[in-house]
Tab-separated table of C-alpha atoms in Angstrom:
chain	number	residue	atom	x	y	z
A	112	MET	CA	109.623	122.543	80.354
A	113	ASP	CA	110.932	121.885	76.839
A	114	SER	CA	109.819	118.963	74.675
A	115	LEU	CA	113.107	117.085	75.127
A	116	SER	CA	112.829	117.220	78.916
A	117	SER	CA	109.211	116.065	78.731
A	118	GLU	CA	110.201	113.169	76.497
A	119	LEU	CA	112.963	112.084	78.878
A	120	ILE	CA	110.574	112.187	81.826
A	121	LEU	CA	108.030	110.065	79.969
A	122	LYS	CA	110.727	107.528	79.051
A	123	ARG	CA	111.898	107.384	82.667
A	124	LYS	CA	108.387	106.756	83.940
A	125	ALA	CA	107.676	104.153	81.261
A	126	ALA	CA	110.870	102.289	82.155
A	127	GLU	CA	109.982	102.386	85.863
A	128	GLU	CA	106.478	101.102	85.138
A	129	SER	CA	107.743	98.234	82.988
A	130	PHE	CA	110.392	97.244	85.540
A	131	HIS	CA	107.892	97.156	88.398
A	132	ASP	CA	105.246	95.348	86.344
A	133	GLU	CA	107.792	92.585	85.721
A	134	TRP	CA	108.737	92.509	89.410
A	135	SER	CA	105.103	92.106	90.440
A	136	MET	CA	104.574	89.216	88.022
A	137	SER	CA	107.531	87.335	89.499
A	138	THR	CA	106.211	87.548	93.075
A	139	ASP	CA	103.760	85.265	94.869
A	140	VAL	CA	102.141	87.649	97.348
A	141	SER	CA	100.640	84.764	99.332
A	142	LYS	CA	104.175	84.084	100.575
A	143	ILE	CA	104.681	87.617	101.926
A	144	ASN	CA	104.592	87.877	105.716
A	145	VAL	CA	103.280	91.406	106.145
A	146	ARG	CA	103.926	91.686	109.874
A	147	GLN	CA	107.433	90.331	109.502
A	148	HIS	CA	108.072	92.937	106.815
A	149	ALA	CA	107.301	95.695	109.315
A	150	GLU	CA	108.309	94.191	112.647
A	151	ALA	CA	111.387	92.031	111.953
A	152	CYS	CA	114.568	92.961	113.778
A	153	THR	CA	116.127	93.340	110.322
A	154	ALA	CA	113.477	95.906	109.300
A	155	PRO	CA	114.683	98.783	111.497
A	156	GLU	CA	113.264	101.524	109.273
A	157	MET	CA	109.697	100.228	109.515
A	158	ARG	CA	109.980	99.551	113.242
A	159	PHE	CA	111.091	103.150	113.759
A	160	ILE	CA	108.390	104.544	111.462
A	161	LYS	CA	105.657	102.671	113.326
A	162	LYS	CA	107.019	104.061	116.596
A	163	VAL	CA	106.928	107.603	115.206
A	164	LEU	CA	103.400	107.236	113.826
A	165	GLY	CA	101.952	105.608	116.924
A	166	ASN	CA	98.306	104.547	116.917
A	167	LEU	CA	96.980	104.466	113.357
A	168	LYS	CA	93.362	103.555	114.101
A	169	GLY	CA	90.995	105.820	112.236
A	170	ARG	CA	93.734	107.786	110.502
A	171	GLU	CA	93.809	108.459	106.760
A	172	LEU	CA	97.098	107.287	105.220
A	173	LEU	CA	98.465	107.674	101.698
A	174	ASP	CA	101.128	105.161	100.615
A	175	VAL	CA	102.906	106.687	97.614
A	176	GLY	CA	104.704	104.205	95.383
A	177	CYS	CA	103.244	101.282	97.320
A	178	GLY	CA	105.059	98.536	95.417
A	179	LEU	CA	103.867	95.068	96.363
A	180	GLY	CA	101.819	96.592	99.164
A	181	GLU	CA	103.568	95.245	102.256
A	182	ALA	CA	103.469	98.593	104.062
A	183	SER	CA	99.964	99.470	102.831
A	184	VAL	CA	98.520	96.226	104.125
A	185	TYR	CA	100.398	96.464	107.409
A	186	PHE	CA	99.082	99.978	108.022
A	187	ALA	CA	95.558	98.783	107.163
A	188	LEU	CA	95.884	95.904	109.642
A	189	GLU	CA	96.934	98.497	112.224
A	190	GLY	CA	93.661	100.355	111.681
A	191	ALA	CA	94.489	103.037	109.112
A	192	THR	CA	92.289	103.831	106.121
A	193	VAL	CA	94.817	103.372	103.339
A	194	THR	CA	95.032	104.720	99.814
A	195	SER	CA	97.816	103.033	97.846
A	196	THR	CA	99.259	104.616	94.712
A	197	ASP	CA	101.752	103.325	92.173
A	198	LEU	CA	102.572	103.886	88.511
A	199	SER	CA	102.612	100.093	87.988
A	200	SER	CA	99.302	98.321	87.394
A	201	GLY	CA	101.023	95.082	88.308
A	202	MET	CA	102.095	96.405	91.688
A	203	LEU	CA	98.584	97.699	92.406
A	204	HIS	CA	97.132	94.298	91.525
A	205	ALA	CA	99.656	92.691	93.871
A	206	THR	CA	98.665	95.142	96.620
A	207	ASP	CA	94.974	94.298	96.181
A	208	SER	CA	95.769	90.577	96.285
A	209	LEU	CA	97.949	90.962	99.369
A	210	ALA	CA	95.208	92.906	101.167
A	211	LYS	CA	92.619	90.218	100.381
A	212	HIS	CA	95.033	87.502	101.486
A	213	ASN	CA	95.363	89.287	104.841
A	214	GLY	CA	91.656	89.965	105.275
A	215	CYS	CA	91.714	93.734	104.904
A	216	GLN	CA	91.075	96.413	102.290
A	217	VAL	CA	93.056	99.226	100.745
A	218	LYS	CA	92.020	101.646	98.032
A	219	THR	CA	94.354	101.539	95.025
A	220	HIS	CA	94.933	104.429	92.649
A	221	LYS	CA	97.153	104.316	89.542
A	222	CYS	CA	99.346	107.380	89.127
A	223	ASP	CA	102.945	108.473	89.431
A	224	ALA	CA	104.229	110.351	92.458
A	225	GLU	CA	104.812	113.564	90.538
A	226	SER	CA	101.182	113.689	89.364
A	227	LEU	CA	98.845	112.073	91.906
A	228	LYS	CA	95.591	112.947	90.116
A	229	LEU	CA	93.701	112.996	93.404
A	230	ASP	CA	90.870	115.378	94.169
A	231	ARG	CA	92.419	118.637	95.326
A	232	ASN	CA	90.434	118.490	98.577
A	233	THR	CA	91.651	115.002	99.513
A	234	ARG	CA	93.812	115.187	102.646
A	235	PHE	CA	95.674	112.611	104.719
A	236	ASP	CA	96.922	112.409	108.289
A	237	VAL	CA	99.969	110.488	107.102
A	238	ILE	CA	101.760	110.398	103.769
A	239	TYR	CA	104.173	107.474	103.650
A	240	ALA	CA	106.791	106.974	100.933
A	241	GLY	CA	108.975	103.885	101.243
A	242	ASN	CA	111.952	103.768	98.873
A	243	LEU	CA	110.285	106.288	96.593
A	244	PHE	CA	112.260	109.523	96.495
A	245	HIS	CA	115.379	108.013	94.939
A	246	HIS	CA	113.231	107.137	91.901
A	247	VAL	CA	111.590	110.530	91.322
A	248	ASN	CA	112.187	114.243	91.028
A	249	ILE	CA	112.109	115.118	94.717
A	250	ASP	CA	111.123	118.753	94.358
A	251	SER	CA	108.241	118.009	91.972
A	252	THR	CA	107.016	115.153	94.127
A	253	LEU	CA	107.014	117.218	97.313
A	254	LYS	CA	105.110	119.991	95.524
A	255	THR	CA	102.526	117.379	94.572
A	256	LEU	CA	102.281	115.719	97.979
A	257	THR	CA	102.226	118.601	100.467
A	258	PRO	CA	98.798	120.001	99.449
A	259	HIS	CA	97.312	116.620	100.387
A	260	LEU	CA	98.609	116.686	103.967
A	261	LYS	CA	96.153	117.590	106.722
A	262	PRO	CA	97.077	120.285	109.270
A	263	GLY	CA	99.179	118.541	111.888
A	264	GLY	CA	99.887	115.677	109.518
A	265	VAL	CA	103.227	114.043	108.813
A	266	LEU	CA	105.077	112.972	105.688
A	267	ILE	CA	107.455	110.146	106.481
A	268	SER	CA	109.786	108.426	104.043
A	269	TRP	CA	112.861	106.256	103.841
A	270	ASP	CA	115.415	105.897	101.092
A	271	PRO	CA	119.025	104.849	100.493
A	272	LEU	CA	121.948	107.248	100.827
A	273	LYS	CA	124.606	107.689	98.150
A	274	TYR	CA	127.906	107.866	100.020
A	275	ASN	CA	128.835	104.421	101.400
A	276	PRO	CA	131.519	102.839	99.166
A	277	ILE	CA	130.516	99.266	100.052
A	278	ILE	CA	126.912	99.858	99.074
A	279	ASN	CA	128.072	101.577	95.888
A	280	ILE	CA	129.998	98.453	94.906
A	281	TYR	CA	126.816	96.459	95.439
A	282	ARG	CA	124.891	98.947	93.270
A	283	ARG	CA	127.366	98.536	90.410
A	284	ILE	CA	126.952	94.757	90.571
A	285	ALA	CA	123.208	94.399	91.239
A	286	THR	CA	121.996	95.937	87.989
A	287	ASN	CA	119.182	93.425	87.391
A	288	VAL	CA	117.291	94.339	90.563
A	289	ARG	CA	117.547	98.112	90.201
A	290	THR	CA	116.408	100.703	87.673
A	291	VAL	CA	119.005	102.746	85.822
A	292	ASP	CA	117.611	106.125	86.860
A	293	GLU	CA	117.848	105.556	90.628
A	294	HIS	CA	119.558	108.365	92.515
A	295	PRO	CA	120.245	107.613	96.207
A	296	LEU	CA	119.854	110.662	98.415
A	297	GLY	CA	122.590	113.138	99.259
A	298	LEU	CA	123.014	116.307	101.299
A	299	ARG	CA	121.539	118.489	98.568
A	300	ASP	CA	118.346	116.419	98.654
A	301	PHE	CA	117.959	117.084	102.383
A	302	LYS	CA	117.940	120.793	101.567
A	303	THR	CA	115.096	120.186	99.111
A	304	PHE	CA	112.968	118.687	101.877
A	305	LYS	CA	113.717	121.732	104.022
A	306	THR	CA	112.471	124.077	101.305
A	307	HIS	CA	109.039	122.454	101.610
A	308	PHE	CA	108.736	121.815	105.365
A	309	GLN	CA	109.428	123.823	108.486
A	310	SER	CA	110.369	120.682	110.425
A	311	VAL	CA	112.595	117.975	108.902
A	312	GLU	CA	114.088	115.239	111.104
A	313	LYS	CA	116.309	112.361	110.041
A	314	LYS	CA	117.184	108.963	111.456
A	315	TYR	CA	119.939	106.814	109.955
A	316	PHE	CA	120.150	103.021	109.683
A	317	TRP	CA	122.650	100.324	108.693
A	318	PHE	CA	126.285	101.101	109.441
A	319	PHE	CA	128.036	98.186	111.155
A	320	THR	CA	124.888	96.180	110.454
A	321	LEU	CA	125.895	96.254	106.771
A	322	LEU	CA	128.136	93.322	107.686
A	323	VAL	CA	125.061	91.143	107.145
A	324	PHE	CA	125.055	91.947	103.434
A	325	ILE	CA	128.793	91.377	103.143
A	326	LEU	CA	128.317	87.935	104.670
A	327	MET	CA	125.526	87.191	102.211
A	328	ALA	CA	127.680	88.126	99.220
A	329	VAL	CA	131.165	87.005	100.265
A	330	PHE	CA	130.705	84.031	102.552
A	331	GLN	CA	127.363	82.666	101.352
A	332	LYS	CA	128.288	83.536	97.755
A	333	ARG	CA	124.779	84.701	96.918
A	334	ASN	CA	124.203	86.504	93.642
A	335	PRO	CA	122.769	90.021	94.138
A	336	ASN	CA	121.397	89.913	90.598
A	337	LYS	CA	119.247	86.878	91.373
A	338	GLU	CA	117.671	88.034	94.628
A	339	ARG	CA	116.983	91.259	96.434
A	340	PHE	CA	119.198	91.194	99.495
A	341	TRP	CA	117.125	93.809	101.322
A	342	LYS	CA	114.068	91.543	101.009
A	343	ALA	CA	115.923	88.342	101.892
A	344	VAL	CA	117.342	89.775	105.107
A	345	ILE	CA	113.781	90.331	106.374
A	346	SER	CA	112.412	86.906	105.443
A	347	GLU	CA	115.541	85.340	107.009
A	348	GLU	CA	115.242	87.393	110.193
A	349	ALA	CA	115.657	84.429	112.556
A	350	ALA	CA	118.924	83.359	110.946
A	351	TRP	CA	120.451	86.851	111.003
A	352	LYS	CA	119.217	88.031	114.404
A	353	PRO	CA	122.237	86.743	116.419
A	354	ILE	CA	124.535	88.807	114.195
A	355	TYR	CA	122.277	91.743	113.457
A	356	SER	CA	121.050	92.595	116.961
A	357	PRO	CA	124.438	93.287	118.607
A	358	LEU	CA	125.548	95.223	115.521
A	359	GLU	CA	122.410	97.352	115.719
A	360	LYS	CA	123.274	98.243	119.318
A	361	LEU	CA	126.798	99.115	118.215
A	362	ASP	CA	125.365	101.349	115.462
A	363	ALA	CA	123.259	103.236	118.007
A	364	ILE	CA	126.285	103.933	120.217
A	365	VAL	CA	128.792	104.826	117.506
A	366	LEU	CA	126.427	107.000	115.447
A	367	LYS	CA	125.516	108.960	118.574
A	368	ILE	CA	129.145	109.534	119.533
A	369	LEU	CA	130.376	110.122	115.967
A	370	PRO	CA	127.447	111.705	114.112
A	371	PHE	CA	129.572	112.534	111.057
A	372	LEU	CA	129.470	108.812	110.214
A	373	ARG	CA	125.700	108.853	109.771
A	374	ILE	CA	125.927	109.914	106.165
A	375	LEU	CA	127.756	106.632	105.439
A	376	CYS	CA	124.765	104.587	106.522
A	377	TRP	CA	122.686	102.739	103.966
A	378	ASN	CA	119.230	104.198	104.640
A	379	VAL	CA	117.696	107.330	106.119
A	380	VAL	CA	114.179	107.927	107.438
A	381	ILE	CA	112.980	111.501	106.906
A	382	ILE	CA	110.135	112.904	109.007
A	383	CYS	CA	108.527	116.102	107.693
A	384	ARG	CA	105.961	118.283	109.430
A	385	ASN	CA	104.450	121.734	108.907
A	386	PRO	CA	104.576	122.374	105.163
A	387	LYS	CA	105.742	125.819	104.152
A	388	MET	CA	103.164	127.926	102.372
A	389	PRO	CA	103.933	128.434	98.647
């Protein structure tokens, strides 16, 4: 890697760290409902992930890019032994505070996803990455993560997709709540996952259900630069359920009949098993 590339990578990571430090300082973690974050009807990705993972009691779980710690703490409450990593000291402090507020413990570790700095013999049953891969070099991150997966373990992640024109309009507007280097996933990125794992499965979310966000922006006239819509839709679950639930059922039917529409969804969960030997 040349010096210019190294410098750009360092600048990218520094910008990400600063952005997430500021985010953590603006959040009161005592107001976060951890179970709602994972179990709300408007949190379909987490509901699906919990279903895939099943019973977590006694399992070792690594949460990469843990953010405020909602998922880390939820997994700990479900019985997992959780190690939470993030490049932001502020986010790790928030995760510690959220765990204490919920009467559980997680182990925090400051690092970036492309350089975990964990003992080479440390292995996990589950590696979870929520909204991580669209912030990092996917190939480098997978090379870093796979050696830390136990035999029979699973790497499970979810991230936004790049193709939906409505979401892309939102991205152009909501510049204050996003980092400039974000790169939502595309078809080429799926191939990268397949170069590292023998088994890669995908599940898509938010097609007709995207109407909820249109209603927030157009009819409620809410400013996407002043709040994170994807967080608000979870905390306001009760208000959106009458609209969201029938649309979710419609998504399930239409995306099964017309699978080519899946790529126009907002988010994708990726389930990876059986790492390929280097």
